[in-house]
CSV table of C-alpha atoms and ligand atoms in Angstrom, one decimal:
chain,number,residue,atom,x,y,z
A,1,MET,CA,7.8,1.5,-18.8
A,2,MET,CA,4.2,1.2,-19.6
A,3,SER,CA,3.6,-1.1,-22.5
A,4,GLU,CA,0.5,-1.2,-24.6
A,5,HIS,CA,-1.2,-4.0,-22.8
A,6,THR,CA,-4.0,-3.5,-20.3
A,7,ILE,CA,-3.7,-3.1,-16.6
A,8,HIS,CA,-6.7,-3.1,-14.4
A,9,SER,CA,-5.1,-2.7,-11.0
A,10,ASN,CA,-7.3,0.3,-10.1
A,11,GLN,CA,-10.3,-2.0,-10.3
A,12,ILE,CA,-9.2,-4.3,-7.6
A,13,HIS,CA,-12.2,-3.6,-5.5
A,14,GLU,CA,-14.7,-4.4,-8.2
A,15,GLN,CA,-12.8,-7.4,-9.4
A,16,GLY,CA,-12.3,-8.7,-5.9
A,17,ARG,CA,-16.0,-8.4,-5.1
A,18,GLN,CA,-16.8,-10.6,-8.1
A,19,VAL,CA,-14.4,-13.2,-6.9
A,20,LEU,CA,-16.0,-13.1,-3.5
A,21,GLY,CA,-19.3,-14.0,-5.0
A,22,ASP,CA,-18.0,-17.0,-6.9
A,23,SER,CA,-18.0,-20.0,-4.6
A,24,ARG,CA,-16.0,-22.2,-7.1
A,25,LEU,CA,-13.2,-19.6,-7.3
A,26,GLN,CA,-13.3,-19.2,-3.5
A,27,GLU,CA,-12.8,-23.0,-3.0
A,28,ALA,CA,-10.0,-23.1,-5.7
A,29,TYR,CA,-8.0,-20.3,-4.0
A,30,ARG,CA,-8.7,-21.5,-0.5
A,31,SER,CA,-7.6,-25.1,-1.0
A,32,SER,CA,-4.5,-24.3,-3.1
A,33,THR,CA,-3.1,-21.5,-0.9
A,34,LEU,CA,-3.8,-23.5,2.2
A,35,ARG,CA,-2.0,-26.6,0.8
A,36,LEU,CA,1.1,-24.6,-0.3
A,37,PHE,CA,1.1,-22.6,3.0
A,38,THR,CA,0.9,-25.8,5.1
A,39,HIS,CA,3.6,-27.5,3.2
A,40,ARG,CA,5.8,-24.5,3.6
A,41,GLN,CA,5.2,-24.4,7.4
A,42,ALA,CA,6.2,-28.1,7.7
A,43,ALA,CA,9.3,-27.7,5.4
A,44,VAL,CA,10.8,-24.7,7.2
A,45,SER,CA,10.2,-26.1,10.6
A,46,GLU,CA,12.6,-29.0,9.7
A,47,VAL,CA,15.5,-26.6,9.0
A,48,PRO,CA,17.6,-25.7,12.0
A,49,GLY,CA,18.7,-22.1,11.8
A,50,PHE,CA,16.1,-21.1,9.2
A,51,GLU,CA,16.1,-17.6,10.5
A,52,GLN,CA,19.8,-17.2,10.0
A,53,LEU,CA,19.4,-18.6,6.5
A,54,ARG,CA,16.8,-15.9,5.8
A,55,GLU,CA,19.1,-13.3,7.3
A,56,ARG,CA,22.0,-14.5,5.1
A,57,ALA,CA,19.9,-14.4,2.0
A,58,ARG,CA,18.9,-10.8,2.8
A,59,GLU,CA,22.5,-9.8,3.3
A,60,LEU,CA,23.5,-11.3,0.0
A,61,LYS,CA,20.6,-9.5,-1.8
A,62,ARG,CA,21.7,-6.2,-0.1
A,63,GLU,CA,25.2,-6.8,-1.3
A,64,ILE,CA,24.0,-7.3,-4.9
A,65,MET,CA,21.8,-4.2,-4.9
A,66,ASP,CA,24.5,-2.0,-3.3
A,67,HIS,CA,26.9,-3.0,-6.1
A,68,LEU,CA,24.6,-4.0,-8.9
A,69,ASP,CA,26.7,-2.2,-11.6
A,70,PHE,CA,29.7,-4.2,-10.6
A,71,TYR,CA,27.9,-7.5,-10.5
A,72,LEU,CA,26.1,-6.9,-13.8
A,73,ALA,CA,29.3,-6.2,-15.6
A,74,GLN,CA,30.9,-9.3,-14.0
A,75,PHE,CA,28.0,-11.5,-15.0
A,76,ALA,CA,27.9,-10.2,-18.6
A,77,GLU,CA,31.7,-10.6,-19.0
A,78,ASN,CA,31.5,-14.2,-17.7
A,79,VAL,CA,28.5,-15.1,-20.0
A,80,GLU,CA,30.5,-13.8,-23.0
A,81,ARG,CA,33.7,-15.5,-21.9
A,82,ARG,CA,31.8,-18.8,-22.1
A,83,GLY,CA,30.4,-18.1,-25.5
A,84,GLY,CA,27.0,-16.6,-24.7
A,85,VAL,CA,25.7,-13.3,-26.0
A,86,VAL,CA,24.4,-10.6,-23.7
A,87,HIS,CA,21.7,-8.2,-24.7
A,88,TRP,CA,20.7,-5.2,-22.5
A,89,ALA,CA,17.0,-4.1,-22.6
A,90,GLU,CA,16.0,-0.9,-20.9
A,91,SER,CA,12.2,-1.4,-21.5
A,92,ALA,CA,9.7,-4.1,-22.3
A,93,GLU,CA,9.6,-2.9,-25.9
A,94,GLU,CA,13.3,-3.3,-26.3
A,95,ALA,CA,13.3,-6.8,-24.8
A,96,ARG,CA,10.5,-7.8,-27.1
A,97,THR,CA,12.4,-6.5,-30.1
A,98,VAL,CA,15.6,-8.3,-29.0
A,99,VAL,CA,13.8,-11.7,-28.6
A,100,THR,CA,11.8,-11.5,-31.8
A,101,GLY,CA,15.0,-10.5,-33.6
A,102,ILE,CA,16.9,-13.5,-32.2
A,103,ALA,CA,14.0,-15.8,-33.2
A,104,ALA,CA,13.8,-14.3,-36.7
A,105,ARG,CA,17.6,-14.6,-37.3
A,106,ALA,CA,17.5,-18.2,-36.0
A,107,GLY,CA,14.6,-18.9,-38.5
A,108,ALA,CA,12.5,-20.1,-35.7
A,109,SER,CA,8.8,-20.2,-36.5
A,110,GLU,CA,8.0,-21.8,-33.1
A,111,VAL,CA,9.2,-21.1,-29.7
A,112,VAL,CA,8.9,-23.4,-26.6
A,113,LYS,CA,8.8,-21.5,-23.4
A,114,ALA,CA,9.4,-22.1,-19.7
A,115,LYS,CA,7.3,-20.4,-17.0
A,116,THR,CA,8.8,-16.9,-16.8
A,117,MET,CA,7.0,-14.0,-15.1
A,118,VAL,CA,9.3,-11.6,-17.0
A,119,SER,CA,7.9,-12.8,-20.3
A,120,GLU,CA,4.4,-12.1,-19.0
A,121,GLU,CA,5.6,-8.7,-17.8
A,122,ILE,CA,6.9,-7.7,-21.2
A,123,GLU,CA,3.9,-9.3,-23.0
A,124,LEU,CA,6.2,-11.4,-25.2
A,125,ASN,CA,3.7,-13.9,-26.6
A,126,PRO,CA,1.6,-11.3,-28.5
A,127,ALA,CA,4.8,-9.8,-29.8
A,128,LEU,CA,6.0,-13.1,-31.1
A,129,GLU,CA,2.7,-13.8,-32.7
A,130,ARG,CA,2.7,-10.4,-34.4
A,131,ALA,CA,6.1,-11.4,-35.8
A,132,GLY,CA,4.7,-14.7,-37.2
A,133,ILE,CA,6.3,-16.8,-34.5
A,134,ARG,CA,4.1,-19.3,-32.5
A,135,PRO,CA,4.9,-19.4,-28.7
A,136,PHE,CA,4.1,-22.6,-26.8
A,137,GLU,CA,4.0,-22.6,-23.0
A,138,THR,CA,5.5,-25.9,-21.8
A,139,ASP,CA,5.0,-25.6,-18.0
A,140,LEU,CA,1.8,-27.4,-17.3
A,141,GLY,CA,0.2,-24.4,-15.4
A,142,GLU,CA,1.2,-22.0,-18.1
A,143,PHE,CA,0.1,-24.3,-20.8
A,144,ILE,CA,-3.4,-24.4,-19.2
A,145,VAL,CA,-3.6,-20.6,-18.9
A,146,GLN,CA,-2.4,-20.1,-22.5
A,147,LEU,CA,-5.2,-22.4,-23.7
A,148,SER,CA,-7.7,-20.6,-21.5
A,149,GLY,CA,-6.5,-17.2,-22.8
A,150,GLU,CA,-5.9,-15.9,-19.2
A,151,ARG,CA,-3.0,-14.5,-17.2
A,152,PRO,CA,-1.4,-16.6,-14.5
A,153,ALA,CA,-3.3,-16.4,-11.3
A,154,HIS,CA,-0.2,-16.9,-9.1
A,155,ILE,CA,3.5,-16.5,-9.6
A,156,VAL,CA,4.3,-20.1,-8.8
A,157,ALA,CA,1.0,-21.9,-9.6
A,158,PRO,CA,-0.4,-20.1,-12.7
A,159,ALA,CA,-3.5,-22.2,-13.0
A,160,MET,CA,-4.4,-22.1,-9.3
A,161,HIS,CA,-7.8,-20.7,-10.0
A,162,LEU,CA,-8.9,-23.7,-12.0
A,163,THR,CA,-10.2,-27.0,-10.7
A,164,ARG,CA,-9.5,-30.4,-12.3
A,165,HIS,CA,-12.9,-30.3,-13.7
A,166,ASP,CA,-12.2,-26.9,-15.4
A,167,VAL,CA,-9.0,-28.2,-16.8
A,168,SER,CA,-10.7,-31.3,-18.2
A,169,ASP,CA,-13.4,-29.2,-19.9
A,170,LEU,CA,-10.7,-27.0,-21.3
A,171,PHE,CA,-8.7,-29.9,-22.8
A,172,VAL,CA,-11.9,-31.4,-24.3
A,173,ARG,CA,-12.8,-28.0,-25.9
A,174,SER,CA,-9.3,-27.2,-27.2
A,175,MET,CA,-7.7,-30.6,-27.8
A,176,HIS,CA,-10.8,-32.9,-28.2
A,177,SER,CA,-9.4,-35.2,-25.5
A,178,GLU,CA,-11.5,-37.6,-23.4
A,179,PRO,CA,-12.9,-36.0,-20.3
A,180,THR,CA,-11.0,-37.0,-17.1
A,181,GLU,CA,-10.3,-35.5,-13.7
A,182,VAL,CA,-7.4,-37.7,-12.9
A,183,PRO,CA,-4.3,-35.4,-12.6
A,184,GLU,CA,-1.9,-38.0,-14.2
A,185,GLN,CA,-4.2,-38.4,-17.2
A,186,LEU,CA,-4.5,-34.6,-17.6
A,187,THR,CA,-0.7,-34.3,-17.5
A,188,ALA,CA,-0.3,-37.1,-20.0
A,189,ILE,CA,-2.6,-35.3,-22.5
A,190,ALA,CA,-0.6,-32.1,-22.1
A,191,ARG,CA,2.7,-34.0,-22.5
A,192,ARG,CA,1.6,-35.7,-25.7
A,193,THR,CA,0.7,-32.4,-27.2
A,194,LEU,CA,3.9,-30.7,-26.1
A,195,ARG,CA,6.4,-33.4,-26.9
A,196,GLU,CA,6.4,-32.8,-30.6
A,197,LYS,CA,6.8,-29.0,-30.0
A,198,PHE,CA,10.1,-29.5,-28.2
A,199,ALA,CA,11.4,-31.5,-31.1
A,200,ARG,CA,10.3,-29.0,-33.7
A,201,ALA,CA,10.9,-25.6,-32.1
A,202,GLY,CA,13.9,-23.6,-33.3
A,203,LEU,CA,14.2,-21.6,-30.0
A,204,GLY,CA,13.7,-22.3,-26.3
A,205,LEU,CA,13.0,-19.4,-24.0
A,206,SER,CA,13.4,-19.4,-20.3
A,207,GLY,CA,13.6,-16.9,-17.4
A,208,ALA,CA,16.1,-17.3,-14.6
A,209,ASN,CA,15.6,-18.0,-11.0
A,210,PHE,CA,19.1,-16.8,-10.3
A,211,ALA,CA,22.1,-15.5,-12.3
A,212,VAL,CA,25.5,-16.0,-10.8
A,213,ALA,CA,27.8,-13.1,-11.4
A,214,GLU,CA,31.0,-15.0,-10.5
A,215,THR,CA,30.5,-17.6,-13.3
A,216,GLY,CA,28.0,-16.2,-15.7
A,217,THR,CA,25.6,-19.0,-14.9
A,218,VAL,CA,21.8,-19.0,-15.4
A,219,VAL,CA,20.1,-21.1,-12.7
A,220,LEU,CA,16.7,-22.6,-13.4
A,221,ILE,CA,14.6,-24.7,-11.0
A,222,GLU,CA,11.5,-26.7,-11.9
A,223,ASN,CA,9.6,-29.9,-11.2
A,224,GLU,CA,8.4,-31.0,-14.6
A,225,GLY,CA,11.6,-31.4,-16.8
A,226,ASN,CA,10.2,-29.1,-19.5
A,227,ILE,CA,12.9,-26.5,-18.8
A,228,ARG,CA,15.7,-29.0,-19.2
A,229,PHE,CA,14.1,-30.1,-22.5
A,230,LEU,CA,13.7,-26.6,-23.9
A,231,THR,CA,17.2,-25.4,-22.9
A,232,THR,CA,18.8,-28.3,-24.6
A,233,ALA,CA,16.7,-29.6,-27.6
A,234,PRO,CA,16.3,-26.4,-29.7
A,235,ARG,CA,19.2,-24.9,-31.5
A,236,VAL,CA,19.0,-21.6,-29.7
A,237,HIS,CA,18.3,-20.8,-26.0
A,238,VAL,CA,17.3,-17.3,-24.8
A,239,ALA,CA,17.2,-16.5,-21.1
A,240,LEU,CA,15.1,-13.5,-20.1
A,241,VAL,CA,16.6,-12.2,-16.9
A,242,GLY,CA,15.4,-9.3,-14.7
A,243,ILE,CA,18.5,-7.6,-13.4
A,244,GLU,CA,17.5,-8.2,-9.8
A,245,LYS,CA,18.0,-11.9,-10.3
A,246,LEU,CA,21.8,-11.7,-9.8
A,247,ILE,CA,23.6,-13.4,-6.9
A,248,PRO,CA,27.3,-12.8,-6.2
A,249,ARG,CA,28.9,-16.2,-6.1
A,250,LEU,CA,28.1,-19.8,-7.0
A,251,ALA,CA,28.6,-20.8,-3.3
A,252,ASP,CA,25.8,-18.4,-2.4
A,253,LEU,CA,23.4,-20.4,-4.5
A,254,ALA,CA,23.1,-23.0,-1.7
A,255,VAL,CA,21.5,-20.4,0.6
A,256,PHE,CA,18.9,-19.5,-1.9
A,257,LEU,CA,18.1,-23.0,-3.1
A,258,ARG,CA,17.5,-24.1,0.6
A,259,LEU,CA,15.0,-21.2,0.9
A,260,LEU,CA,13.3,-21.2,-2.4
A,261,GLY,CA,11.8,-24.7,-2.7
A,262,ARG,CA,10.7,-24.7,0.9
A,263,SER,CA,9.1,-21.3,0.7
A,264,ALA,CA,7.4,-21.9,-2.6
A,265,THR,CA,6.0,-25.4,-2.4
A,266,GLY,CA,7.4,-26.9,0.8
A,267,GLN,CA,9.9,-29.0,-1.2
A,268,LYS,CA,13.5,-29.4,0.1
A,269,LEU,CA,14.6,-28.9,-3.4
A,270,THR,CA,12.7,-28.9,-6.7
A,271,VAL,CA,13.1,-32.0,-8.9
A,272,TYR,CA,15.4,-30.4,-11.4
A,273,THR,CA,18.0,-27.6,-10.8
A,274,SER,CA,19.8,-26.6,-14.0
A,275,LEU,CA,23.0,-24.5,-14.1
A,276,LEU,CA,23.6,-23.2,-17.6
A,277,THR,CA,26.9,-21.5,-18.5
A,278,GLY,CA,27.2,-20.7,-22.1
A,279,PRO,CA,26.1,-22.7,-25.2
A,280,ARG,CA,27.3,-26.3,-25.8
A,281,ARG,CA,31.0,-27.0,-26.2
A,282,PRO,CA,32.4,-29.7,-28.4
A,283,GLY,CA,31.2,-33.1,-27.2
A,284,GLU,CA,28.3,-31.7,-25.2
A,285,ASP,CA,24.5,-31.6,-25.6
A,286,GLY,CA,22.8,-28.3,-25.6
A,287,PRO,CA,22.0,-25.3,-27.8
A,288,GLU,CA,24.4,-23.9,-30.3
A,289,GLU,CA,23.6,-20.4,-29.2
A,290,MET,CA,22.8,-19.0,-25.8
A,291,HIS,CA,21.5,-15.5,-25.4
A,292,VAL,CA,20.9,-13.7,-22.1
A,293,VAL,CA,18.6,-10.7,-22.2
A,294,LEU,CA,19.1,-8.5,-19.1
A,295,LEU,CA,16.0,-6.5,-18.5
A,296,ASP,CA,15.7,-3.2,-16.6
A,297,ASN,CA,12.0,-2.1,-17.3
A,298,GLY,CA,11.8,0.1,-14.2
A,299,ARG,CA,14.1,-1.8,-11.9
A,300,ILE,CA,17.0,0.7,-12.0
A,301,ALA,CA,14.5,3.4,-11.0
A,302,THR,CA,13.4,1.3,-8.1
A,303,LEU,CA,17.0,0.8,-7.1
A,304,ALA,CA,17.5,4.5,-6.9
A,305,ASP,CA,14.6,4.7,-4.4
A,306,GLU,CA,16.3,4.0,-1.1
A,307,LYS,CA,13.1,2.9,0.5
A,308,MET,CA,11.7,0.7,-2.3
A,309,ARG,CA,14.9,-1.0,-3.4
A,310,GLU,CA,14.3,-3.7,-0.9
A,311,MET,CA,11.5,-4.9,-3.2
A,312,LEU,CA,14.2,-6.1,-5.6
A,313,TYR,CA,15.3,-8.7,-3.1
A,314,CYS,CA,12.3,-10.8,-4.0
A,315,ILE,CA,13.0,-14.3,-5.3
A,316,ARG,CA,9.4,-14.9,-6.4
A,317,CYS,CA,8.6,-17.8,-4.1
A,318,GLY,CA,5.0,-16.9,-3.7
A,319,ALA,CA,4.9,-17.5,0.1
A,320,CYS,CA,3.5,-14.0,0.7
A,321,LEU,CA,0.6,-14.7,-1.6
A,322,ASN,CA,-0.2,-18.0,0.0
A,323,GLY,CA,-0.3,-16.5,3.4
A,324,CYS,CA,-2.1,-13.2,2.6
A,325,PRO,CA,-5.7,-13.1,3.8
A,326,VAL,CA,-6.6,-10.7,0.9
A,327,PHE,CA,-5.0,-12.9,-1.8
A,328,ARG,CA,-6.7,-16.0,-0.4
A,329,LYS,CA,-10.1,-14.4,-0.9
A,330,ILE,CA,-9.7,-12.4,-4.1
A,331,GLY,CA,-7.1,-14.4,-6.0
A,332,GLY,CA,-4.5,-13.3,-8.5
A,333,HIS,CA,-6.5,-11.8,-11.4
A,334,ALA,CA,-8.2,-9.2,-9.2
A,335,TYR,CA,-4.8,-7.4,-8.9
A,336,GLY,CA,-5.2,-6.6,-12.6
A,337,TRP,CA,-1.7,-7.3,-13.9
A,338,VAL,CA,1.0,-10.0,-13.9
A,339,TYR,CA,2.2,-9.8,-10.3
A,340,SER,CA,-0.3,-10.3,-7.5
A,341,GLY,CA,-0.6,-10.6,-3.8
A,342,PRO,CA,1.5,-8.5,-1.4
A,343,ILE,CA,4.6,-8.4,-3.6
A,344,GLY,CA,2.4,-7.6,-6.6
A,345,ALA,CA,1.0,-4.6,-4.7
A,346,LEU,CA,4.6,-3.3,-4.5
A,347,VAL,CA,5.9,-4.4,-7.9
A,348,THR,CA,3.0,-3.2,-10.1
A,349,PRO,CA,3.0,0.5,-8.9
A,350,GLN,CA,6.8,0.5,-9.4
A,351,LEU,CA,6.9,-1.0,-12.8
A,352,MET,CA,3.6,0.3,-14.3
A,353,GLY,CA,3.4,3.7,-12.6
A,354,LEU,CA,1.8,4.7,-9.3
A,355,GLN,CA,-1.1,6.3,-11.1
A,356,ASN,CA,-2.0,3.0,-12.8
A,357,ALA,CA,-2.0,1.0,-9.7
A,358,ARG,CA,-2.7,3.4,-6.9
A,359,GLU,CA,-5.3,1.1,-5.3
A,360,LEU,CA,-3.0,-1.8,-4.8
A,361,PRO,CA,-1.0,-0.6,-1.7
A,362,PHE,CA,-4.4,-0.3,0.0
A,363,ALA,CA,-5.3,-3.9,-0.7
A,364,SER,CA,-3.8,-5.2,2.5
A,365,SER,CA,-4.8,-5.7,6.1
A,366,LEU,CA,-1.2,-5.0,7.1
A,367,CYS,CA,-1.3,-8.1,9.3
A,368,GLY,CA,2.4,-8.7,8.6
A,369,LEU,CA,2.3,-12.4,7.7
A,370,CYS,CA,3.9,-11.6,4.3
A,371,ARG,CA,6.9,-10.2,6.1
A,372,ASP,CA,7.1,-13.1,8.5
A,373,VAL,CA,7.1,-15.8,5.7
A,374,CYS,CA,9.3,-13.9,3.2
A,375,PRO,CA,12.6,-15.9,2.7
A,376,VAL,CA,14.5,-12.6,2.2
A,377,LYS,CA,12.7,-10.7,4.9
A,378,ILE,CA,11.2,-8.0,2.8
A,379,ASN,CA,9.3,-5.7,5.1
A,380,ILE,CA,6.3,-5.6,2.9
A,381,PRO,CA,3.8,-3.9,5.3
A,382,ASP,CA,6.3,-1.1,5.8
A,383,LEU,CA,6.7,-0.6,2.0
A,384,LEU,CA,3.0,-0.7,1.5
A,385,LEU,CA,2.5,2.0,4.1
A,386,TYR,CA,5.2,4.1,2.4
A,387,LEU,CA,3.5,3.6,-1.0
A,388,ARG,CA,0.2,4.6,0.5
A,389,GLY,CA,1.9,7.9,1.4
A,390,GLU,CA,3.3,8.2,-2.1
A,391,VAL,CA,-0.1,7.7,-3.6
A,392,GLN,CA,-1.6,10.5,-1.5
A,393,GLU,CA,1.3,12.8,-2.5
A,394,ARG,CA,1.9,11.9,-6.1
A,395,ALA,CA,-1.1,10.1,-7.5
A,396,PRO,CA,-4.2,11.1,-5.6
A,397,GLY,CA,-7.3,10.0,-7.3
A,398,PRO,CA,-11.1,10.1,-6.8
A,399,SER,CA,-12.1,8.0,-3.8
A,400,PRO,CA,-13.4,4.6,-4.9
A,401,ARG,CA,-16.5,5.4,-2.7
A,402,GLY,CA,-17.2,8.7,-4.3
A,403,ALA,CA,-16.6,10.7,-1.2
A,404,LEU,CA,-18.1,14.1,-0.7
A,405,LEU,CA,-15.1,15.3,1.3
A,406,GLY,CA,-11.7,14.3,0.1
A,407,GLU,CA,-9.7,12.2,2.6
A,408,ARG,CA,-7.0,14.8,2.5
A,409,THR,CA,-9.4,17.6,3.7
A,410,LEU,CA,-10.7,15.3,6.4
A,411,MET,CA,-7.2,14.6,7.6
A,412,ARG,CA,-6.3,18.3,7.6
A,413,LEU,CA,-9.4,19.0,9.7
A,414,TRP,CA,-8.5,16.2,12.0
A,415,ALA,CA,-4.9,17.5,12.4
A,416,TRP,CA,-6.3,21.0,13.0
A,417,ALA,CA,-8.7,19.8,15.8
A,418,MET,CA,-6.0,17.6,17.4
A,419,LYS,CA,-3.9,20.7,18.0
A,420,ARG,CA,-6.7,22.5,19.7
A,421,PRO,CA,-7.8,20.7,22.9
A,422,ARG,CA,-11.0,22.7,23.3
A,423,VAL,CA,-12.1,22.1,19.7
A,424,TYR,CA,-11.2,18.4,20.0
A,425,SER,CA,-13.0,18.0,23.2
A,426,PHE,CA,-16.1,19.7,21.8
A,427,GLY,CA,-15.9,17.6,18.7
A,428,SER,CA,-15.7,14.3,20.6
A,429,ARG,CA,-18.6,15.3,22.8
A,430,LEU,CA,-20.6,16.1,19.7
A,431,ALA,CA,-19.7,12.7,18.1
A,432,ARG,CA,-20.6,10.8,21.3
A,433,TRP,CA,-24.0,12.6,21.3
A,434,GLY,CA,-24.5,11.9,17.6
A,435,GLN,CA,-23.7,8.2,17.8
A,436,ARG,CA,-26.6,7.5,20.1
A,437,LEU,CA,-28.8,7.0,17.1
A,438,LEU,CA,-26.4,4.4,15.6
A,439,ALA,CA,-24.7,2.5,18.4
A,440,ARG,CA,-26.0,-0.7,19.9
A,441,HIS,CA,-24.2,-2.6,22.6
A,442,GLY,CA,-20.9,-0.7,22.0
A,443,TRP,CA,-20.9,-1.2,18.2
A,444,ILE,CA,-22.1,0.6,15.2
A,445,ALA,CA,-23.3,-1.7,12.4
A,446,ARG,CA,-23.8,1.0,9.8
A,447,VAL,CA,-22.7,4.6,9.3
A,448,PRO,CA,-24.5,6.3,6.4
A,449,MET,CA,-21.6,8.8,5.6
A,450,TYR,CA,-18.2,8.4,4.0
A,451,PRO,CA,-15.5,7.5,5.0
A,452,ALA,CA,-16.9,5.5,7.9
A,453,SER,CA,-19.5,4.0,5.6
A,454,GLY,CA,-16.7,2.2,3.8
A,455,TRP,CA,-15.5,0.7,7.0
A,456,THR,CA,-19.0,-0.5,8.1
A,457,ASP,CA,-19.6,-2.0,4.6
A,458,GLY,CA,-17.5,-4.9,5.7
A,459,ARG,CA,-17.4,-4.8,9.5
A,460,ASP,CA,-18.7,-3.1,12.6
A,461,LEU,CA,-17.3,0.1,14.0
A,462,PRO,CA,-16.5,0.3,17.7
A,463,ALA,CA,-18.6,3.0,19.3
A,464,LEU,CA,-16.8,5.9,21.1
A,465,ALA,CA,-16.5,5.3,24.9
A,466,PRO,CA,-19.2,7.0,26.9
A,467,LYS,CA,-16.5,9.2,28.5
A,468,SER,CA,-13.3,10.6,27.1
A,469,PHE,CA,-9.9,9.8,28.6
A,470,ARG,CA,-9.7,13.3,30.0
A,471,GLU,CA,-13.0,13.0,31.7
A,472,ARG,CA,-12.1,9.7,33.2
A,473,TRP,CA,-8.7,11.0,34.3
A,474,LYS,CA,-10.3,13.9,36.1
A,475,GLU,CA,-12.5,11.4,38.0
A,476,ILE,CA,-9.5,9.2,38.9
A,477,GLU,CA,-7.6,12.2,40.1
A,478,LYS,CA,-10.4,13.1,42.5
A,479,PRO,CA,-9.5,11.9,46.1
B,1,LIG,S1,8.2,-10.9,-1.4
B,1,LIG,FE1,9.2,-12.6,-0.3
B,1,LIG,S2,7.6,-14.1,0.1
B,1,LIG,FE2,6.8,-12.7,-1.5
B,1,LIG,S3,7.3,-13.8,-3.4
B,1,LIG,FE3,9.0,-12.4,-3.0
B,1,LIG,S4,10.5,-13.6,-1.8
B,1,LIG,FE4,8.5,-14.7,-1.8
């Protein structure tokens, strides 16, 4: 599963701290997440029965995951019946080999790309470049992060971390354009650069928002029109599809479309919705060849985990990122890989290995907002808690604070004392006596020793009550 690219998910604390000290980044994340979140709130409040819609979407995803083998076979059969070619890729490496192979056979030296997180996940661009093929991102946000040499900062808004001023500077540096902070002018500069690429490229590459098993249709939604361009102008179209993107029937698409646009950007529907079923037929526009690459890369293993399989319901709307108090402060890059925010804290350990991302499940306040806004009702806090347990069991690491006593030992000691009332009572009396040096007005501002020192680094610790419950109970019981 692990590809050769870097993952820094275990440095989330250090990376997050750097972002907290950068007022420009703080403002960029604050304003963008707030805008998207507010738009979502307004959009969902207009839909009567939004809760039932979420429930229905969840049921449909459960149906797919319970019978994924059947629906995958049905989807593949229908793609091929309509003239498409299906490729199965078990790993990121296999997917890269398949795509570079298709591009080489098509004689394509340039590839125009839609925004696809799966392509980021498998590190496709470096692989294409190694094969002598130039990839061009055509989604505006992706185009910007490709120029700046960064990863997307958000699954829906890749350039969320950059201000208009940053983008203007970037365009001046890389395309020698006139400086401007007017969004329409910045868009026009990008469009001029990209237009010729669409016309020249031999291959267009997209992801898929949904893949309809009943018809073999790849569904793509967007606002800019670039996907429509790149799935029709080049001679070959390749759709990279994570196997969790399946939905059972075309009629079910209506449920997901009503949820996705509203949850992602607060739109009733995105500007363009493309339904692509096979390559062009006589008398039609479109590519001569259509290839669908179905990617596993750890998804089947997640499916086999009864608890974690719910994670595969995700439709990548980004709502949980926009609402998350942690994401809003530390942004996407601090998560150290492609997927960020609450869903990233689940996906990254699953796809990249628990050991490589063991800090991520702890990067949450467990406030539950992610669960409340999720259009498919994924119980993210519950899964994060489960993963925390898995980390302790299967991938324990050194404490980020360099603890003298391991947390595990401390917990064992705690459990031992809890089962012995006299020991517990003595311990709590000792702690109450000891805290006199530290407590002021019921709060402790700083504890010098781990693990409480980690807590007081960021907030105050409530002092122990002057009397224990048992002592107070005895007093109450007295006549
Ligand atoms: S977990 Fe839910 S809210 Fe978060 S991106 Fe996925 S579908 Fe959207």
